[in-house]
mmCIF file of C-alpha atoms in Angstrom:
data_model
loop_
_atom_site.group_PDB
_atom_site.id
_atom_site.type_symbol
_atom_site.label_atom_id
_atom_site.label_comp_id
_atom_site.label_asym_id
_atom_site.label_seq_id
_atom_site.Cartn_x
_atom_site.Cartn_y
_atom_site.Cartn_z
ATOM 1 C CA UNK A 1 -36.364 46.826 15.447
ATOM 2 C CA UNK A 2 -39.671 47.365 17.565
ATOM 3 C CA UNK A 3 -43.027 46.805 16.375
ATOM 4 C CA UNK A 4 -45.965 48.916 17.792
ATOM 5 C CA UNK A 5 -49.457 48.083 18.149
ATOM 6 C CA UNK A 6 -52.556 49.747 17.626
ATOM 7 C CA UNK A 7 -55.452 48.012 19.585
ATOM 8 C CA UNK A 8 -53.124 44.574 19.702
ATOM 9 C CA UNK A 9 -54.239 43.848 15.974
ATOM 10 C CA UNK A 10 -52.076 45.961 13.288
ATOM 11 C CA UNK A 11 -48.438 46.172 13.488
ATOM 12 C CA UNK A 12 -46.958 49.304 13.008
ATOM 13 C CA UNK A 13 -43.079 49.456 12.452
ATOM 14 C CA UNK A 14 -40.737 52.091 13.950
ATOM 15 C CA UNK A 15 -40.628 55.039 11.223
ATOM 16 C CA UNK A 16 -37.144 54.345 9.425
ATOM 17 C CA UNK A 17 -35.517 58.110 9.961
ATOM 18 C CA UNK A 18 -31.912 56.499 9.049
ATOM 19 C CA UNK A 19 -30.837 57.952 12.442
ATOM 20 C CA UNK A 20 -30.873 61.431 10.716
ATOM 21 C CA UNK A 21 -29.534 63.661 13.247
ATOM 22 C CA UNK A 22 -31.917 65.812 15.730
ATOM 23 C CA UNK A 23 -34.515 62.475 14.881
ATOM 24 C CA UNK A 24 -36.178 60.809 18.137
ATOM 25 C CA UNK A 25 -34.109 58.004 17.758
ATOM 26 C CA UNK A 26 -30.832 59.761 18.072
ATOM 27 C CA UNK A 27 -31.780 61.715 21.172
ATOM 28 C CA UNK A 28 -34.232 58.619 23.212
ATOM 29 C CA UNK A 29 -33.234 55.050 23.588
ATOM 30 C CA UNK A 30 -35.067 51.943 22.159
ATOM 31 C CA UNK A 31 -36.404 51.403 25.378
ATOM 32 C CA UNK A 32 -37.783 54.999 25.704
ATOM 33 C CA UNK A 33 -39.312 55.039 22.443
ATOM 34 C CA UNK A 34 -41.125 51.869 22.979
ATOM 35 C CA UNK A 35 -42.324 53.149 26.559
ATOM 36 C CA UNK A 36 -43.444 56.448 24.297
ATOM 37 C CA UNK A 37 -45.229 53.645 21.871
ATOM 38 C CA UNK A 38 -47.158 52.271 24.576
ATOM 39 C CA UNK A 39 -49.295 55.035 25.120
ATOM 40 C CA UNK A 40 -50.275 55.980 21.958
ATOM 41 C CA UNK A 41 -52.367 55.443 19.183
ATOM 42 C CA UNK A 42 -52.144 55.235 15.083
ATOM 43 C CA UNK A 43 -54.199 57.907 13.177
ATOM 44 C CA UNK A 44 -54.272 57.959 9.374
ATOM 45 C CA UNK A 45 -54.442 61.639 7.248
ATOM 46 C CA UNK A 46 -54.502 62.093 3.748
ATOM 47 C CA UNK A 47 -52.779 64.686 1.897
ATOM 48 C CA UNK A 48 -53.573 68.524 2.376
ATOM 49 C CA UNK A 49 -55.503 68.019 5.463
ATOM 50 C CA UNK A 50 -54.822 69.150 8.989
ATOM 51 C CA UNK A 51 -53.894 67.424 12.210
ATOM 52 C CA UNK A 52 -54.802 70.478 14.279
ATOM 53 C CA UNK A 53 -55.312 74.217 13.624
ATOM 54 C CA UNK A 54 -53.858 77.460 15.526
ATOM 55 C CA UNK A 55 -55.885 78.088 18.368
ATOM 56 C CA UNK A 56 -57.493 74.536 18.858
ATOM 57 C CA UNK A 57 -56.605 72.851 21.832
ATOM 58 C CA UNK A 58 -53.654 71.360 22.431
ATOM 59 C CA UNK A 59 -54.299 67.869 24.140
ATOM 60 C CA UNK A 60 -51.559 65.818 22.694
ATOM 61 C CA UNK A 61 -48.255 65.283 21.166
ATOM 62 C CA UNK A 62 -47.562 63.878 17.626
ATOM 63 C CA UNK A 63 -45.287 61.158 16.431
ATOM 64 C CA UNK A 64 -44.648 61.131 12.431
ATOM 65 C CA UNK A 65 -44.596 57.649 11.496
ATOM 66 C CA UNK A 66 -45.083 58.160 7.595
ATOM 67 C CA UNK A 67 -45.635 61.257 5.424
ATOM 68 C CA UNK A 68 -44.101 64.627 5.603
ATOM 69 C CA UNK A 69 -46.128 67.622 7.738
ATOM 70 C CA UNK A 70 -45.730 71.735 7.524
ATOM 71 C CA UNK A 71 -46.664 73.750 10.896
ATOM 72 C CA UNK A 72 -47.808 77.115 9.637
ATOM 73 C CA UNK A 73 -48.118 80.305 11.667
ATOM 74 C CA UNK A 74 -50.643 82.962 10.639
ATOM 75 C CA UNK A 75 -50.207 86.740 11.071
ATOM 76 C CA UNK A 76 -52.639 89.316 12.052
ATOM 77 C CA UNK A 77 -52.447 91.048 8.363
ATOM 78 C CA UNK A 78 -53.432 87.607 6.850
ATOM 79 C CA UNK A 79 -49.545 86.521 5.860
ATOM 80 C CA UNK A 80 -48.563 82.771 6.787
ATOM 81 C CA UNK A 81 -45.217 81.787 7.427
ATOM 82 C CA UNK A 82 -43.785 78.278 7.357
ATOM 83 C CA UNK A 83 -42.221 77.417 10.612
ATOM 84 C CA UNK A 84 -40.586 74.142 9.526
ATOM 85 C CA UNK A 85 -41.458 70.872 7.694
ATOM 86 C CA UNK A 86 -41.139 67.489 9.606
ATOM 87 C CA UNK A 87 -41.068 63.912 8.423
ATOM 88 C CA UNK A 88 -40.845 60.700 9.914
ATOM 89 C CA UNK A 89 -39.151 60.257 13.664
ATOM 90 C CA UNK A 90 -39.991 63.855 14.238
ATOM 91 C CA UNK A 91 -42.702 65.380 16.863
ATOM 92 C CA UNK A 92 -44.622 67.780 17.424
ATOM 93 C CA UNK A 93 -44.927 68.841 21.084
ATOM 94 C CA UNK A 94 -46.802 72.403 20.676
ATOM 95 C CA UNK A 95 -48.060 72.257 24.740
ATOM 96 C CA UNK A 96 -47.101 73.954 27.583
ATOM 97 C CA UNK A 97 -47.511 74.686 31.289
ATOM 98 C CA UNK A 98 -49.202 78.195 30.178
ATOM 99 C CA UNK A 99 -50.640 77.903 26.763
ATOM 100 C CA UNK A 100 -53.169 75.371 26.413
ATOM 101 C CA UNK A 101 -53.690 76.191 22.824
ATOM 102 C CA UNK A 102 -51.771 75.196 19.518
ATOM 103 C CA UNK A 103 -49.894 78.210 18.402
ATOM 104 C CA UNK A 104 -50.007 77.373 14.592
ATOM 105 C CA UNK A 105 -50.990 74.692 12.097
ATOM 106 C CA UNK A 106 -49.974 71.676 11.438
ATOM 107 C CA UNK A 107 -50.910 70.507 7.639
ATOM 108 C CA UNK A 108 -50.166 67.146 6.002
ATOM 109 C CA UNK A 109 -47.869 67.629 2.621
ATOM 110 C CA UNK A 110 -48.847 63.581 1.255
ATOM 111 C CA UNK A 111 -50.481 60.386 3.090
ATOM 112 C CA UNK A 112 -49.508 60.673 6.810
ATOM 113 C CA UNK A 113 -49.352 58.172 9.848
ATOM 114 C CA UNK A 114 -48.471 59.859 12.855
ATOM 115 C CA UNK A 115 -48.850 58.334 16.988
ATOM 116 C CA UNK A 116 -51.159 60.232 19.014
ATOM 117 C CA UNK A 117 -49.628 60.697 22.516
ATOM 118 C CA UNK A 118 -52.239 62.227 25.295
ATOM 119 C CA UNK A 119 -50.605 64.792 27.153
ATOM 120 C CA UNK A 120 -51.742 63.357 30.386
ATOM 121 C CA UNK A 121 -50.092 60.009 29.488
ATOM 122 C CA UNK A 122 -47.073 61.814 28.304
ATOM 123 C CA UNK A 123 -46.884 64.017 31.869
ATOM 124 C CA UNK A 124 -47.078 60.524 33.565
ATOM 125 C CA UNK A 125 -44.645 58.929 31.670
ATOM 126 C CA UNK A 126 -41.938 61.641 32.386
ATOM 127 C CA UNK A 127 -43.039 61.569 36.339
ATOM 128 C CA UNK A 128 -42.590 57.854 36.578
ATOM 129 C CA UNK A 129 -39.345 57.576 34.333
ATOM 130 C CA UNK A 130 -36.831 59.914 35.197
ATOM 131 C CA UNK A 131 -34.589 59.133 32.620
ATOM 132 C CA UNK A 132 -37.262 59.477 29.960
ATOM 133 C CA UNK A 133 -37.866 62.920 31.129
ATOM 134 C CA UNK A 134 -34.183 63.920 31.023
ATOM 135 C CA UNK A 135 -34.262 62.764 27.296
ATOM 136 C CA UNK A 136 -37.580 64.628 26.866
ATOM 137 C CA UNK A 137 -35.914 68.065 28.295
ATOM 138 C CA UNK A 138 -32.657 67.228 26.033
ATOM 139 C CA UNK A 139 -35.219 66.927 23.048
ATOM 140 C CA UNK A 140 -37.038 70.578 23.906
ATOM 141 C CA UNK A 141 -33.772 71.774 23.911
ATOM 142 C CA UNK A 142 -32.527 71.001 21.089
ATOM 143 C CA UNK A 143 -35.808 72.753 19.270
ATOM 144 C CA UNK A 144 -35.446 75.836 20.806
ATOM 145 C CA UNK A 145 -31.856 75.441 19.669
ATOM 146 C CA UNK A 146 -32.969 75.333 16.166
ATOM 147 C CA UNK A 147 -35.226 77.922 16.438
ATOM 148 C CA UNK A 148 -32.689 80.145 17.470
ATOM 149 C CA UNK A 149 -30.499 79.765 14.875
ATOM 150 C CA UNK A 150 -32.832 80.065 12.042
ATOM 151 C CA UNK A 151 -33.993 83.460 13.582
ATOM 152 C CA UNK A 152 -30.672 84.341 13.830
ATOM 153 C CA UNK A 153 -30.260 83.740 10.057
ATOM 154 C CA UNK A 154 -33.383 85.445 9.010
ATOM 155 C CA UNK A 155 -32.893 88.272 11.311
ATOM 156 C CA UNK A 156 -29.324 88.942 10.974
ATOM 157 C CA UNK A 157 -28.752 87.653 7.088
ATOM 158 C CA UNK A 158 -30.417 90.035 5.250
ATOM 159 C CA UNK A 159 -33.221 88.254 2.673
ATOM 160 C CA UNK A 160 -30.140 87.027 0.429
ATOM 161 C CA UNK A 161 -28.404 85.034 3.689
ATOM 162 C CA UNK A 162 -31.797 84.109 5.021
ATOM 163 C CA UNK A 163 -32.917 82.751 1.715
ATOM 164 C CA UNK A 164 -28.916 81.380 1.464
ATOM 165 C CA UNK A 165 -29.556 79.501 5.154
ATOM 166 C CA UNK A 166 -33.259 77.859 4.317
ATOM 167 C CA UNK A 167 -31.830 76.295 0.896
ATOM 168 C CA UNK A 168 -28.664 75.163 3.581
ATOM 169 C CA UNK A 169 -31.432 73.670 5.878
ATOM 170 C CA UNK A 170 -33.318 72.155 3.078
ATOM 171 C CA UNK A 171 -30.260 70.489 1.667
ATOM 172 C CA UNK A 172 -29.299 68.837 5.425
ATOM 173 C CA UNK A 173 -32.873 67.978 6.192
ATOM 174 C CA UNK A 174 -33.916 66.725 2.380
ATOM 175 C CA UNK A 175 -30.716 66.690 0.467
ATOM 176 C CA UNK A 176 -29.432 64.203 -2.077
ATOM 177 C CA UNK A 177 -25.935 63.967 -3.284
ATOM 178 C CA UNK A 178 -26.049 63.471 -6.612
ATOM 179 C CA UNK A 179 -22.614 63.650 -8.336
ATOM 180 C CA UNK A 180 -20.979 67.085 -7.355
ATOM 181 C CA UNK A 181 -24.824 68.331 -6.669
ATOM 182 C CA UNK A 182 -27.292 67.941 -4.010
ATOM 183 C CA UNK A 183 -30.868 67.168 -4.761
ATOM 184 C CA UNK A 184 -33.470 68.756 -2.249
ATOM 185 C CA UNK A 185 -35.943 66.172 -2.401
ATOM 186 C CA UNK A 186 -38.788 67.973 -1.698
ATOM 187 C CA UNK A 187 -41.134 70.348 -4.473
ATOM 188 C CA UNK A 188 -41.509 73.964 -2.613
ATOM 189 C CA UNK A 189 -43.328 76.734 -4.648
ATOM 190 C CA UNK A 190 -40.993 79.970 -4.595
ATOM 191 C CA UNK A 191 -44.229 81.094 -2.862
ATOM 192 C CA UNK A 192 -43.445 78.800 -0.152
ATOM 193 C CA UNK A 193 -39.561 79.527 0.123
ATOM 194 C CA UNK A 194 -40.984 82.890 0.634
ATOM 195 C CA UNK A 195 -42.819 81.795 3.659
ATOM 196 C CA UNK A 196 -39.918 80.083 5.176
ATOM 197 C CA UNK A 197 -38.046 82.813 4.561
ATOM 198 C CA UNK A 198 -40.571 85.733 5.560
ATOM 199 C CA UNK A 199 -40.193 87.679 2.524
ATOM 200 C CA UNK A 200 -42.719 87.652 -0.741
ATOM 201 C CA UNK A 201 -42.869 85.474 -3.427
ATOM 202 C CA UNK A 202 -41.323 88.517 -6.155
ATOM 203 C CA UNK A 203 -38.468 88.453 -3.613
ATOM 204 C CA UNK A 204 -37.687 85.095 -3.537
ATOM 205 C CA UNK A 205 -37.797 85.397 -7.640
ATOM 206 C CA UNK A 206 -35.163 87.713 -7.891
ATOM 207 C CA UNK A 207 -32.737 86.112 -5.546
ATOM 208 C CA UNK A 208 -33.088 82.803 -7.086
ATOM 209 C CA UNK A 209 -32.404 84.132 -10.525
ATOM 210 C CA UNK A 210 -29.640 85.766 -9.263
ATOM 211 C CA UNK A 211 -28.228 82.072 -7.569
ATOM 212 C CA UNK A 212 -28.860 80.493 -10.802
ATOM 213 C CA UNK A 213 -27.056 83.615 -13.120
ATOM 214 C CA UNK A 214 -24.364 83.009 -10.685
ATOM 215 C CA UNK A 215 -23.978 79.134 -10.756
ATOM 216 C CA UNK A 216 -25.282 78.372 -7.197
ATOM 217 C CA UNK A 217 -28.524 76.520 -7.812
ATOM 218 C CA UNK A 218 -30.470 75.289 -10.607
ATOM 219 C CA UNK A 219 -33.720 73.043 -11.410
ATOM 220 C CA UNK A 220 -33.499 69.466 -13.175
ATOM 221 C CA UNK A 221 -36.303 68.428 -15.622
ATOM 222 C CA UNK A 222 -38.446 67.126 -12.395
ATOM 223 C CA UNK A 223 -38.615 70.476 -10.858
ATOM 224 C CA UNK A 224 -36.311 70.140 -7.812
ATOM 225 C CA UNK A 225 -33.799 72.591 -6.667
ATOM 226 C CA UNK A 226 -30.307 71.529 -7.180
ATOM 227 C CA UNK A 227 -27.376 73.192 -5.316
ATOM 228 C CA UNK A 228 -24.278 73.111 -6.968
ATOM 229 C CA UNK A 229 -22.254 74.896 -5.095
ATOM 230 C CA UNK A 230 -22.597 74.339 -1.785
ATOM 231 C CA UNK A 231 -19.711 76.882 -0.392
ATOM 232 C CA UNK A 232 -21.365 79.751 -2.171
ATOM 233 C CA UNK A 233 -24.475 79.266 -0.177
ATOM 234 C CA UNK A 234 -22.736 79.452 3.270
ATOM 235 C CA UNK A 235 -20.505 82.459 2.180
ATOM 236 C CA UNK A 236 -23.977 84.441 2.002
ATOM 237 C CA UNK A 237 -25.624 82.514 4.821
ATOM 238 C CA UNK A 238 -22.598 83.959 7.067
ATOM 239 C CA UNK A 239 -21.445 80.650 7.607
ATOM 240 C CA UNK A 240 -17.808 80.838 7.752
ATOM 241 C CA UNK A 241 -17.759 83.414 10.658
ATOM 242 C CA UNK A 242 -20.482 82.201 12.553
ATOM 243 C CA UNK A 243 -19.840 79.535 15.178
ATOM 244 C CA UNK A 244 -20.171 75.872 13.592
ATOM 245 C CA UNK A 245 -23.318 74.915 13.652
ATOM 246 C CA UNK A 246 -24.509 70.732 14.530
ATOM 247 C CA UNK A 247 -26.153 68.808 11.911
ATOM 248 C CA UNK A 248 -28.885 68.367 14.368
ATOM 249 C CA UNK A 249 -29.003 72.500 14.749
ATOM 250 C CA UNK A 250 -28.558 73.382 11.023
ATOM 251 C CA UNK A 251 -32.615 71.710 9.972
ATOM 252 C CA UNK A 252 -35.743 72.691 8.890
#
């Protein structure tokens, strides 16, 4: 295992993502991650705080080391949506050749530790390592990948398949078996399953009371979803007559 340093004095240990597919350390090598190590540096947030907001510049790229962060996009009418929720060996890479600015919000959920990566370094890292570059590219396309998919599901689903497909994402990004169930192990307010989903709150009500009338999810005493039947979800998600999706694809 590699150990990083910040300013040569405090030892910071690769975040411990368990491989989990579509993580950096199943798409980069070792020896890619520890030239992306090199370059940065350790920044400490506490919960409900912000690493950056919509519209500030975007100078850098973030490494999750610790902690768990949502990127939120704002509407014109006010609305936010919930893009996706990362945790540790994930990054966020919101620059680009024509948009200098950060195109939504990214907000800590607990106590966060995340590398700080200067863009500049980052451009000369992938201009003097061609192979890290190659990786890099590979990574960006397997977002946009992602992406794809889960505006396929929301688009094309209806709000019963898109709601179907998020709790599906949840359960392969945050899921627990436990017995015959699976344990999302993360709390989300109906208000936010509404954002991921782009519906309201009342909506995501109603189709979770019809899940639970039906047998498909329920809450334990600690207030986290269980899914008890998995198959129902995917038979409203569209799942069986869609195209088999990759664990690293089917994510938050």
């Amino acid at each position: 295992m590699s150990i990083y340093y910040e300013n040569n004095s405090a030892k910071i240990k690769r975040p411990d993502s368990n491989r989990r597919p579509g993580s950096l350390s199943t798409v980069f090598t070792d020896e890619q991650l520890d030239l992306l190590a090199s370059v940065m540096h350790i920044k400490k947030y506490s919960a409900d705080t912000h690493l950056f907001w919509e519209g500030d510049e975007a100078i850098a790229v973030y490494w999750i080391l610790k902690g768990r962060v949502k990127l939120r996009k704002s509407t014109s009418d006010g609305k936010d949506l919930l893009l996706s929720i990362l945790q540790p060996d994930d990054m966020i890479a919101d620059i680009d050749t024509w948009d200098t600015s950060h195109r939504y919000t990214a907000e800590t959920i607990d106590e966060v530790e995340v590398g700080i990566i200067p863009r500049l370094q980052l451009e000369m890292l992938m201009c003097k390592h061609g192979d890290f570059a190659y990786r890099y590219a590979m990574w960006m396309g397997l977002l946009q990948r992602k992406t794809e998919s889960k505006l396929r599901d929301l688009l094309m689903g209806g709000k019963n398949g898109a709601l179907a497909s998020t709790l599906i994402r949840l359960c392969n990004s945050f899921g627990e078996r436990v017995e015959d169930q699976i344990r999302i192990n993360i709390k989300l307010t109906n208000n936010e399953l509404a954002e991921l989903v782009g519906t309201t709150r009342e909506g995501v009500n109603r189709l979770l009371a019809s899940m639970k009338k039906e047998g498909i999810v329920t809450n334990n005493h600690a207030g986290y979803i269980l899914v008890t039947n998995l198959q129902a979800l995917k038979d409203l998600a569209g799942c069986p007559i869609c195209p088999t999706c990759p664990n690293e694809i089917c994510r938050l």
